[in-house]
Tab-separated table of C-alpha atoms and ligand atoms in Angstrom:
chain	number	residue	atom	x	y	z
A	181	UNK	CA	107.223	91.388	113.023
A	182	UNK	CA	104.781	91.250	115.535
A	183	UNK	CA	102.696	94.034	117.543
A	184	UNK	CA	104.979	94.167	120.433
A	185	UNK	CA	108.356	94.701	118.901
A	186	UNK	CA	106.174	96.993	116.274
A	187	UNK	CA	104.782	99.435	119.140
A	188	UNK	CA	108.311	99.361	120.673
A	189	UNK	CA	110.085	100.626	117.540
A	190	UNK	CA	106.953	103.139	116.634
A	191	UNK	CA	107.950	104.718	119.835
A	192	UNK	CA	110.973	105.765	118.895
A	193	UNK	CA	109.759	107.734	116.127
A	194	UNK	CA	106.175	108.288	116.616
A	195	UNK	CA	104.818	110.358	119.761
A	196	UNK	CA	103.366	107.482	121.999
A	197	UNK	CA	103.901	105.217	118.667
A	198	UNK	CA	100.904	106.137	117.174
A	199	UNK	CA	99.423	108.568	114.913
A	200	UNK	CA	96.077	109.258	116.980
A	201	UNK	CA	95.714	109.051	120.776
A	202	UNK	CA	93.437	106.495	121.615
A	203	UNK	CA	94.595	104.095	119.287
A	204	UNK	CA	97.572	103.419	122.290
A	205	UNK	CA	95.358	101.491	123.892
A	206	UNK	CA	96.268	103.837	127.090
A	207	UNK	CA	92.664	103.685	128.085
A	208	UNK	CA	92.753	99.356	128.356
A	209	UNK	CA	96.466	98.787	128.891
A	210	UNK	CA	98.705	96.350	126.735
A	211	UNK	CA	99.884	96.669	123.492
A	212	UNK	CA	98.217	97.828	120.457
A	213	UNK	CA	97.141	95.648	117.835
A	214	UNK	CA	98.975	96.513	114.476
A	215	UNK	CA	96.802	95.665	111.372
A	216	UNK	CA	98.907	94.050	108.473
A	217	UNK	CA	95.127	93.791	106.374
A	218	UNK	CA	91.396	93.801	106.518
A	219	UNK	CA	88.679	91.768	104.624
A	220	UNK	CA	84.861	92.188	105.359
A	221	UNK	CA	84.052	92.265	108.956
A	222	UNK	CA	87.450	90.973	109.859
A	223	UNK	CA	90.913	92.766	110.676
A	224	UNK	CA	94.223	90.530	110.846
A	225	UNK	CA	97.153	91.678	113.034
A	226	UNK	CA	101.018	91.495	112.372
A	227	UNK	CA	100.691	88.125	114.991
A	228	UNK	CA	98.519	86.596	112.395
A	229	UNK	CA	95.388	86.371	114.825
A	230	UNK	CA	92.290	87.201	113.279
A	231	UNK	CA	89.390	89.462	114.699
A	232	UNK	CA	86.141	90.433	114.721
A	233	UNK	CA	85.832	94.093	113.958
A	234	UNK	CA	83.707	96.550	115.056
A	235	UNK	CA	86.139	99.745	115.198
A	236	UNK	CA	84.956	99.568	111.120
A	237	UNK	CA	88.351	102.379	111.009
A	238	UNK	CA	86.286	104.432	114.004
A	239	UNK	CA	83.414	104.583	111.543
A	240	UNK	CA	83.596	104.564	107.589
A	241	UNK	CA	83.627	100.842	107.091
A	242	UNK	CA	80.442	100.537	106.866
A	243	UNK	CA	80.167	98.277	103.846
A	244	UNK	CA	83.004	96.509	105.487
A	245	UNK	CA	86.901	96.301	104.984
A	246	UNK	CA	88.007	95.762	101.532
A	247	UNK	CA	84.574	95.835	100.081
A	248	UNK	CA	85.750	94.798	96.343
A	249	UNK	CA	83.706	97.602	94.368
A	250	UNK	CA	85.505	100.146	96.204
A	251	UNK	CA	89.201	98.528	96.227
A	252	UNK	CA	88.134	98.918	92.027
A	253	UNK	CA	87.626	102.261	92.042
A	254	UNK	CA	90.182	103.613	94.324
A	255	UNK	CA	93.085	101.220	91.836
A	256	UNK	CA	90.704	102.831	88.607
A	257	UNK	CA	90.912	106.534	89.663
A	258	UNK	CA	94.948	105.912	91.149
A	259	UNK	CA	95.496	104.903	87.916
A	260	UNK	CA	94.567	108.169	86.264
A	261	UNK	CA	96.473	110.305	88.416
A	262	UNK	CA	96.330	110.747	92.842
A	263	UNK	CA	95.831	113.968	93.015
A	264	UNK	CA	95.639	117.173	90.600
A	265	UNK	CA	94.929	120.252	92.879
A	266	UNK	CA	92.379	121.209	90.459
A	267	UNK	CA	88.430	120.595	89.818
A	268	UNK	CA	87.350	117.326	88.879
A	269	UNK	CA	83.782	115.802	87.372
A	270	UNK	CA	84.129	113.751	90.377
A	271	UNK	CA	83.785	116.722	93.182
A	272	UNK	CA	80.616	117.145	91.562
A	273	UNK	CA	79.399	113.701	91.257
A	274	UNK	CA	80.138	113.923	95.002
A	275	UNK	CA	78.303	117.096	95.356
A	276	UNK	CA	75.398	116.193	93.964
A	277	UNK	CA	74.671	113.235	96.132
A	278	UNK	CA	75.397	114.963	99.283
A	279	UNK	CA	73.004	117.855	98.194
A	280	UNK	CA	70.257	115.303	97.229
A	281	UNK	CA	70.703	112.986	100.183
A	282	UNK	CA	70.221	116.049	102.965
A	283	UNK	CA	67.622	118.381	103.041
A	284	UNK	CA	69.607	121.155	104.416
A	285	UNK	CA	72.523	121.115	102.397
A	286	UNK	CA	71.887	123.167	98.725
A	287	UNK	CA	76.177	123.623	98.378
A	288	UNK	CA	79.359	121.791	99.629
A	289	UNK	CA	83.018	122.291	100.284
A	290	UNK	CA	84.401	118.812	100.247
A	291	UNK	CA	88.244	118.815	102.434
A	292	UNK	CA	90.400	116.033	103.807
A	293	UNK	CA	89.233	115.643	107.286
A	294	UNK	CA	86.121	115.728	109.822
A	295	UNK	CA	88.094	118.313	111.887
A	296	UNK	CA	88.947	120.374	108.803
A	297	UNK	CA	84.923	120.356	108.264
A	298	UNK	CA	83.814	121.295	111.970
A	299	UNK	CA	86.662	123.946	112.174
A	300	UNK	CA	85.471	125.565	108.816
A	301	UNK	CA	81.948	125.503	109.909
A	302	UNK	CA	82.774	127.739	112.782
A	303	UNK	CA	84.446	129.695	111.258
A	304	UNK	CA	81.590	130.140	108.763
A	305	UNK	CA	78.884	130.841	111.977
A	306	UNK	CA	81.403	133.670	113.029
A	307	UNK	CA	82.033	135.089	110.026
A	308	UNK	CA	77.778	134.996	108.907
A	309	UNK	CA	77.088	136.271	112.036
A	310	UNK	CA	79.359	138.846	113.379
A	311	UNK	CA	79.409	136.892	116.512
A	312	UNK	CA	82.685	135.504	118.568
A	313	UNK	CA	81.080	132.801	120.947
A	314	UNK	CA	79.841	129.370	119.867
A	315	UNK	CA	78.153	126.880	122.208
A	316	UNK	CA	79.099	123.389	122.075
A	317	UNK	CA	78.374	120.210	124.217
A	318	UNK	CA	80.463	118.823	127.192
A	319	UNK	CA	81.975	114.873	125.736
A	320	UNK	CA	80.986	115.978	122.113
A	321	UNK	CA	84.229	115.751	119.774
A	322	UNK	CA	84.350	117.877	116.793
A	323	UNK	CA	87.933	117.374	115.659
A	324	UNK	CA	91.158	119.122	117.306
A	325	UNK	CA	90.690	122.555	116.331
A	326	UNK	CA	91.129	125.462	119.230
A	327	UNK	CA	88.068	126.129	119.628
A	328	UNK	CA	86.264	123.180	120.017
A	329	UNK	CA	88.669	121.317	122.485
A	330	UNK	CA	86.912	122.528	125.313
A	331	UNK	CA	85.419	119.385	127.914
A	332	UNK	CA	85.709	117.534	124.805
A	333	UNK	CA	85.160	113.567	124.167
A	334	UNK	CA	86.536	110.959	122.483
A	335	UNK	CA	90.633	110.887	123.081
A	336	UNK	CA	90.650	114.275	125.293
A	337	UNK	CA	88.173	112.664	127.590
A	338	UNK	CA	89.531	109.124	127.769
A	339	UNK	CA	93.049	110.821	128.767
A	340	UNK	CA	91.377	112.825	130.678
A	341	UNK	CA	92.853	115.858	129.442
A	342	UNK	CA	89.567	119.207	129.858
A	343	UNK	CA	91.713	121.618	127.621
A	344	UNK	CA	94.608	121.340	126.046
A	345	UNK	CA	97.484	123.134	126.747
A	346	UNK	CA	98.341	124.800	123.161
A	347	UNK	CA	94.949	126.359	123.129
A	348	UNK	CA	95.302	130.023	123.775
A	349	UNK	CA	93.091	130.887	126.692
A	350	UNK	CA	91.471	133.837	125.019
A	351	UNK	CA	90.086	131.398	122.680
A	352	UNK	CA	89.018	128.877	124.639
A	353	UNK	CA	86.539	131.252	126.377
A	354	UNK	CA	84.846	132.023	123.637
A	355	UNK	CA	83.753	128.260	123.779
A	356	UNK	CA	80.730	127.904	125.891
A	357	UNK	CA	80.588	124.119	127.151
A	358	UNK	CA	77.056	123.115	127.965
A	359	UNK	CA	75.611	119.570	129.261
A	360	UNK	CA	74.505	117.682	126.389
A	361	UNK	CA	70.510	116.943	126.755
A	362	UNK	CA	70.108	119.566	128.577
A	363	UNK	CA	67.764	121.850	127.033
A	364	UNK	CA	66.802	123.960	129.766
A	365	UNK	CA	70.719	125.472	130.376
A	366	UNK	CA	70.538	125.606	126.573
A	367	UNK	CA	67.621	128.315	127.106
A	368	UNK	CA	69.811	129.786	129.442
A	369	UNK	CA	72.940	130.092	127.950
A	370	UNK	CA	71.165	132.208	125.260
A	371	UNK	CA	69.026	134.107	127.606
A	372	UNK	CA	72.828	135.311	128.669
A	373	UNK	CA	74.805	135.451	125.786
A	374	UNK	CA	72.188	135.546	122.762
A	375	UNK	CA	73.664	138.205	120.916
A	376	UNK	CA	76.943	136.963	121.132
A	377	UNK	CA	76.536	133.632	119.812
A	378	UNK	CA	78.188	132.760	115.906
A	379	UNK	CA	76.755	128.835	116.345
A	380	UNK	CA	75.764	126.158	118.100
A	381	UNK	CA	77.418	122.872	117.165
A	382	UNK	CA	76.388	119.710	118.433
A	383	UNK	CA	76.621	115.369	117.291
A	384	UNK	CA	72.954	115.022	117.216
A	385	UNK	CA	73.519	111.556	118.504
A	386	UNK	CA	76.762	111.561	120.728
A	387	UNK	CA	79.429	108.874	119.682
A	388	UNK	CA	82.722	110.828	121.517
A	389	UNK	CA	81.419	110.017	124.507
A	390	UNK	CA	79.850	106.602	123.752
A	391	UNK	CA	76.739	106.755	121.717
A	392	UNK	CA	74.157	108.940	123.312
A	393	UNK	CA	71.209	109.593	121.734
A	394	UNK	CA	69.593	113.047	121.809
A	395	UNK	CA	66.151	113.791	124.294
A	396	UNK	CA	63.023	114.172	122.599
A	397	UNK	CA	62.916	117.650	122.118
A	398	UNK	CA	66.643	118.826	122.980
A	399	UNK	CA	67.530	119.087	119.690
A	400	UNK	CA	64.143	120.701	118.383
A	401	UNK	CA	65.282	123.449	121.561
A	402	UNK	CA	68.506	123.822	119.625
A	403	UNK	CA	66.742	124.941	116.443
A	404	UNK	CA	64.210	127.023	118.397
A	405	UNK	CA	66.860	128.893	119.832
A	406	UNK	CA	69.552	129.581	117.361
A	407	UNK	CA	66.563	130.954	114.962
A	408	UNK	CA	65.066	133.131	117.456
A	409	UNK	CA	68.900	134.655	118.585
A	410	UNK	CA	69.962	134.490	115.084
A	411	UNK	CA	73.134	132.016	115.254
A	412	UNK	CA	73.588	128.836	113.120
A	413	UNK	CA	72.740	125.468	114.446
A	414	UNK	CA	75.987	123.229	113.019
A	415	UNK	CA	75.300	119.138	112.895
A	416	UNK	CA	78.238	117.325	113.218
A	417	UNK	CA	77.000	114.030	111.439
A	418	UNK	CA	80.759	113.121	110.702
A	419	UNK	CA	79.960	109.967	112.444
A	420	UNK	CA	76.117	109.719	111.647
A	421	UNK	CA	76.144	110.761	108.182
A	422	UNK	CA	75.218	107.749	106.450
A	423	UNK	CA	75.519	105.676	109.501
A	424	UNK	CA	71.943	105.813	110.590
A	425	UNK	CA	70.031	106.351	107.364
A	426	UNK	CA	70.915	107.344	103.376
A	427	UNK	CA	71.413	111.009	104.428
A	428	UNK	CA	71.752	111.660	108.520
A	429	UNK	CA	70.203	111.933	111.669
A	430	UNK	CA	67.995	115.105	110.349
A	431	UNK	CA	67.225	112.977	107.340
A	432	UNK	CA	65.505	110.726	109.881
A	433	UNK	CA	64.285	113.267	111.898
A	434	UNK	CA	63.428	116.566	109.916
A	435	UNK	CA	65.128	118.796	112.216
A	436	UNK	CA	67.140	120.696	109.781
A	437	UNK	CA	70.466	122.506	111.125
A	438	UNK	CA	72.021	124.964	109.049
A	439	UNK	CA	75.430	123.452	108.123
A	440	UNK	CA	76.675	120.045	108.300
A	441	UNK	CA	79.694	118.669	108.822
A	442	UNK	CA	80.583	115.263	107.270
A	443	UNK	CA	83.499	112.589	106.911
A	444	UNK	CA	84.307	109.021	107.558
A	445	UNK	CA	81.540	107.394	105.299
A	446	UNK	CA	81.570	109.575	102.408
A	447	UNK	CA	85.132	108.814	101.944
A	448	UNK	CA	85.003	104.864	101.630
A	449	UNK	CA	88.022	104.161	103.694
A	450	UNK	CA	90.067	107.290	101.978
A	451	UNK	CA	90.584	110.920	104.421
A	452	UNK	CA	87.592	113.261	103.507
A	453	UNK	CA	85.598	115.863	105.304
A	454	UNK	CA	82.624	117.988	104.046
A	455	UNK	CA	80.706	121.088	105.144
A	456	UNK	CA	77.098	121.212	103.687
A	457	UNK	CA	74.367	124.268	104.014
A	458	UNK	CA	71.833	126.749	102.629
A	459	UNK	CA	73.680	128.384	99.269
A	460	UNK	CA	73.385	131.894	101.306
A	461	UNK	CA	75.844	130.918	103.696
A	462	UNK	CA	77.837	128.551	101.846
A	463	UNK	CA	78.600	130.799	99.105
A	464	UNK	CA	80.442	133.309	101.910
A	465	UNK	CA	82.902	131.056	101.658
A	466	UNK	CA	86.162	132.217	99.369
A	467	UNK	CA	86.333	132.647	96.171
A	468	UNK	CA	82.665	134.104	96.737
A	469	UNK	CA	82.794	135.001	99.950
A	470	UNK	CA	85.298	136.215	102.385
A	471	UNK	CA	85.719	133.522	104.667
A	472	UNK	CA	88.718	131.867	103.867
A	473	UNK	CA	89.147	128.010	103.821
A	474	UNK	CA	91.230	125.904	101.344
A	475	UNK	CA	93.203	122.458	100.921
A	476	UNK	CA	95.911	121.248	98.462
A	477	UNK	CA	94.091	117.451	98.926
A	478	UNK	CA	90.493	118.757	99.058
A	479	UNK	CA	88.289	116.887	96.781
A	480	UNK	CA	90.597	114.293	96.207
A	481	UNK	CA	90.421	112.029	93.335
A	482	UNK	CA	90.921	108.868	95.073
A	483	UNK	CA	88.393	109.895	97.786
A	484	UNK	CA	86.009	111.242	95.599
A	485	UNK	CA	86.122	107.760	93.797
A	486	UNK	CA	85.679	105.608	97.175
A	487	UNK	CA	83.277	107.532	98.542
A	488	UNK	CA	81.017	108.078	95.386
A	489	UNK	CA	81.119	103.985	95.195
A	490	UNK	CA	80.048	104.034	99.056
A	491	UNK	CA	77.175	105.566	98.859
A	492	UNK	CA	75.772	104.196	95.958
A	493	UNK	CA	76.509	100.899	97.015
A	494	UNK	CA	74.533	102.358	100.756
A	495	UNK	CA	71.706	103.232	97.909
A	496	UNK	CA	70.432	100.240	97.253
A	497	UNK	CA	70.947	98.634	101.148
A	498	UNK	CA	68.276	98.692	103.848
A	499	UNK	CA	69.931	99.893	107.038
A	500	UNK	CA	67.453	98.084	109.070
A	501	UNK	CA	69.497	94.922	107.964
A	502	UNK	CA	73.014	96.400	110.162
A	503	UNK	CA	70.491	97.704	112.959
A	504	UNK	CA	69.106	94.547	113.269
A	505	UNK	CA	72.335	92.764	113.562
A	506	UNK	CA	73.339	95.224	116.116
A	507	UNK	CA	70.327	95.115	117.868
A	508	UNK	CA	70.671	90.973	118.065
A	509	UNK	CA	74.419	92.057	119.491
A	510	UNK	CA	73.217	94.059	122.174
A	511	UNK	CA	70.377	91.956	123.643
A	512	UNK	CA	73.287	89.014	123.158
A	513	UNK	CA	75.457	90.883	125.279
A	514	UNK	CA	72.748	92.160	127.775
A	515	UNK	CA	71.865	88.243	128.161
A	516	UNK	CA	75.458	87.137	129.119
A	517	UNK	CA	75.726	90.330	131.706
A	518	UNK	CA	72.667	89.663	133.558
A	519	UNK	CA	74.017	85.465	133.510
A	520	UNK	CA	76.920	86.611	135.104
A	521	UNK	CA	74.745	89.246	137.402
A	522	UNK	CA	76.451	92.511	136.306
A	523	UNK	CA	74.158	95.736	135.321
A	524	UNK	CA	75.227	97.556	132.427
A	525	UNK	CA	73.929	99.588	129.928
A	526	UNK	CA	74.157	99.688	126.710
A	527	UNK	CA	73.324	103.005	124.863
A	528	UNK	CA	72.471	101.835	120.923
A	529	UNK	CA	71.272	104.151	117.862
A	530	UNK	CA	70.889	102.011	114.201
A	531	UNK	CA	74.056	100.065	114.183
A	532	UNK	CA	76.164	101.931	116.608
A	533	UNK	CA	76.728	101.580	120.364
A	534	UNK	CA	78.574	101.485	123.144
A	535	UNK	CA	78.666	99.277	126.382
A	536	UNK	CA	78.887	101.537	129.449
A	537	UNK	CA	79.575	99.727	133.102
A	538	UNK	CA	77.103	101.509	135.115
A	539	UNK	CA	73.797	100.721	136.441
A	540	UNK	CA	72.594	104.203	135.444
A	541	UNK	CA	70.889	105.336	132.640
A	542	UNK	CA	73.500	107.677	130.806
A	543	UNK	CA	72.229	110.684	129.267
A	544	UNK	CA	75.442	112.805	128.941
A	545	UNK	CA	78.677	112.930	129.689
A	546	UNK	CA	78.829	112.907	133.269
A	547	UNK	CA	76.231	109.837	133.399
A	548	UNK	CA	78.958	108.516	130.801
A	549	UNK	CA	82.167	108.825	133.162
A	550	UNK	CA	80.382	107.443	135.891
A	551	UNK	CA	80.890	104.059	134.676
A	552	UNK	CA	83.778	101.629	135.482
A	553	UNK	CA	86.458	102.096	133.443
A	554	UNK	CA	88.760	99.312	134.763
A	555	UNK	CA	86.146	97.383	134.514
A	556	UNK	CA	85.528	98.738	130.555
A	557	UNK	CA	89.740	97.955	129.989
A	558	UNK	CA	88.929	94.200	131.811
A	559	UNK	CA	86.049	93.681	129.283
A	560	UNK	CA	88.275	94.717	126.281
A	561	UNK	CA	91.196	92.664	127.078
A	562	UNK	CA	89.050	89.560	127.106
A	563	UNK	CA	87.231	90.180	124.050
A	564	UNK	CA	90.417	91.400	122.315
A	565	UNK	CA	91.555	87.660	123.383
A	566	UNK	CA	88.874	85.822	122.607
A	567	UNK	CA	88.979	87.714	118.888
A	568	UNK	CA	86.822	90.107	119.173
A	569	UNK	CA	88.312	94.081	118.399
A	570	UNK	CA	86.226	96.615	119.958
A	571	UNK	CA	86.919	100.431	120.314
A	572	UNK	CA	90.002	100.558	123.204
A	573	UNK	CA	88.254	103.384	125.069
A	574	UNK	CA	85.213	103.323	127.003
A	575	UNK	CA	84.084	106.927	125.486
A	576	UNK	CA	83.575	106.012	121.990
A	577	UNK	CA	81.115	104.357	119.778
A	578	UNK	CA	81.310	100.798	118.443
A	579	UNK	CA	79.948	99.847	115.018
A	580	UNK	CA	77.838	96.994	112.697
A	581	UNK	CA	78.703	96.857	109.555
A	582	UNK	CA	76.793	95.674	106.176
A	583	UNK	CA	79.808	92.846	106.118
A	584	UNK	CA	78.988	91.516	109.310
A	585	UNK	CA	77.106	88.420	109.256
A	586	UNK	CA	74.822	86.800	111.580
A	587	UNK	CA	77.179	83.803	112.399
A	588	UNK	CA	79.495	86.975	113.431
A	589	UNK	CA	77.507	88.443	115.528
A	590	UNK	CA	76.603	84.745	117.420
A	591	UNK	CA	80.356	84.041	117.445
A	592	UNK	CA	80.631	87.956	119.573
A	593	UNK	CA	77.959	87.335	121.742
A	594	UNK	CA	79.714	83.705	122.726
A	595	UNK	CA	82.997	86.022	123.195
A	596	UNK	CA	81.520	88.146	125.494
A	597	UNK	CA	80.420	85.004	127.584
A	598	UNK	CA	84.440	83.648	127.930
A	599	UNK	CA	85.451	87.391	128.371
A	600	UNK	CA	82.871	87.708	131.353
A	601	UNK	CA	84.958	84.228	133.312
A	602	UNK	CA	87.703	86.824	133.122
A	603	UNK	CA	86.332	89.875	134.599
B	1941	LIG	N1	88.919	110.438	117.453
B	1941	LIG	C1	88.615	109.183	116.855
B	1941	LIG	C2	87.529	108.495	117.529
B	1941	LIG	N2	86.390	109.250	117.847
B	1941	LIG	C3	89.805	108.294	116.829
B	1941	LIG	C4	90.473	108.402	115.547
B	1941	LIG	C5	91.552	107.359	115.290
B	1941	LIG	O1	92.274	106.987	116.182
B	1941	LIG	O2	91.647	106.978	114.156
């Protein structure tokens, strides 16, 4: 059956026919593709037209769709059972690598989602600290918990929704918003509310807004701050965690948060979410602790299995390789704009990015909304027909995989040529 009559059916039974918001393709109009499989860097629809993928599942293809080491262990481990709901060698195979791959992290809770992470990480800060506020960054998505779907990114912004109804208002102030980049209101903020504060959680590079990387120093002025008031800085390197390096974006940088949040990657494909920290902290979690967090699916077998075979296939990759690739993407599409005399910009970190349609440089997410988004949905449509599948929403992040190939990337860059006659 093909997409159209597909979407029309999933409507009946689906809210908006699918089972995550932006995947509607609200944001660039028309009908969504529906996947019937995936190989490499390539995604077939239920039409039988190929593409050119670099939605990589929002992020955790990295090695690519399909990636044959993986598919192995997923069928290995499926065949000795799905799921248990009790410990396995594997949770602390997983463990182990997480806690040797990041600096900050000496114990982890492994769970079933990114949002399942960030909301247990906040919950963590209050319950450490005493506190009740937590500071987090206006675009940056952390998940649909209540708390932290305040002025957030991703799907909230590209609907434009600034809080959801369903959030009870008494929780939602607790959430201080802040402009991300902005160190100065950062200072402020905790001039004000110091004592207060359980956490500050913050992408260190933004990717729910489009990819926006951090200031020099405005992530250096997060750690100054929380360790002078005494809250917890929280890194939300769902996205970046093994994106940009073996490790994350503090791997990189040596600015060392005090929990992390992971996902997407360390899963291979499979739903996973992990919360990483100093052993003090972590271990207030239950059964030690008495901050309460659990999951019938946490630690999953299957998950364990594909995401253990992820990263030691990342092990032995150079990431330069993907961020070279996407770097030969960019300036490809940065050549066709200026042919066809339109400024963009295009804000890239390692081997993710985003296009934004705006002759400004954009620094957070107000720079970020300032850019065209009909002209964004225009742009998709024609690269979505000329086989190319990018993100369908202007505030989200793009990504190179290890799969994609350099005749890929040439065959994108001519895309983005034909989709230009169209715009
Ligand atoms: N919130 C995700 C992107 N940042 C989208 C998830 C999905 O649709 O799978």
């Amino acid at each position: 059956m093909d997409s159209q009559n597909l979407f029309a059916q999933a409507q009946k039974v689906i809210p908006g026919g699918v089972n995550s918001p932006v995947r509607a393709f609200r944001a660039v109009g028309g009908t969504p593709i529906f996947i019937r499989e995936a190989t490499g860097a390539r995604v077939v629809d239920t039409d039988g037209n190929e593409y050119i993928d670099y939605v990589a599942s929002w992020g955790p293809m990295i090695l690519g769709h399909s990636h044959p080491e993986v598919v192995a262990a997923i069928r290995d481990a499926a065949g000795r059972g799905t799921s248990y709901g009790a410990p396995t060698a594997l949770e602390i195979g997983m463990a182990e690598r997480l806690v040797s791959a990041f600096p900050s992290i000496e114990m982890v809770r492994m769970m079933s989602s990114g949002t399942e992470a960030t909301m247990t990480a906040i919950r963590l800060a209050r319950g450490w600290t005493g506190r009740e506020k937590i500071v987090k960054f206006t675009g940056c998505y952390h998940g649909h918990a209540d708390s932290l779907l305040v002025k957030a990114g991703s799907g909230v912004a590209t609907l434009g929704i600034p809080g959801s109804p369903g959030v009870p208002r008494a929780l939602a102030e607790l959430t201080i918003p802040l402009p991300f980049n902005d160190a100065e209101q950062v200072r402020s903020a905790v001039a004000r509310h110091g004592e207060e504060i359980a956490c500050i959680i913050v992408e260190p590079v933004a990717g729910n807004m489009g990819v926006v990387p951090p200031r020099p120093g405005f992530l250096e002025t997060l750690r100054e701050v929380t360790r002078a008031s005494g809250a917890l800085l929280i890194f939300d390197e769902v996205i970046t965690g093994f994106r940009l390096a073996y490790g994350g974006w503090q791997t990189l940088t040596g600015i060392v948060p005090d929990l992390t949040c992971l996902g997407k990657i360390i899963g291979g494909g499979l739903p996973v979410g992990a919360l990483g920290g100093r052993r003090e902290i972590m271990e207030h979690l239950a059964p030690t602790g008495p901050v309460y967090q659990a999951g019938t699916l946490s630690g999953n077998p299957l998950a364990m299995s594909a995401g253990i075979t992820t990263l030691d296939i990342l092990r032995g990759k150079s990431y330069r390789d993907i961020e070279r690739r996407a770097a030969d993407l960019c300036a490809g599409f940065l050549d066709r704009f200026r042919k066809k005399g339109l400024s963009v910009r295009i804000n890239r970190v390692g081997s993710m990015f985003t296009l934004f349609f705006t002759a400004d440089e954009v620094v957070d997410f107000d720079s970020a909304s300032r850019s065209d988004t009909a002209m964004f949905a225009s742009f998709f449509r024609g690269m979505l027909a000329a086989g190319i599948n990018l993100a369908p929403a202007q505030f989200e992040a793009d990504f190179v995989s290890f799969a994609h190939t350099d005749e890929e990337i040439a065959r994108t860059v001519d895309a983005c040529a034909k989709a230009l006659k169209t715009l």
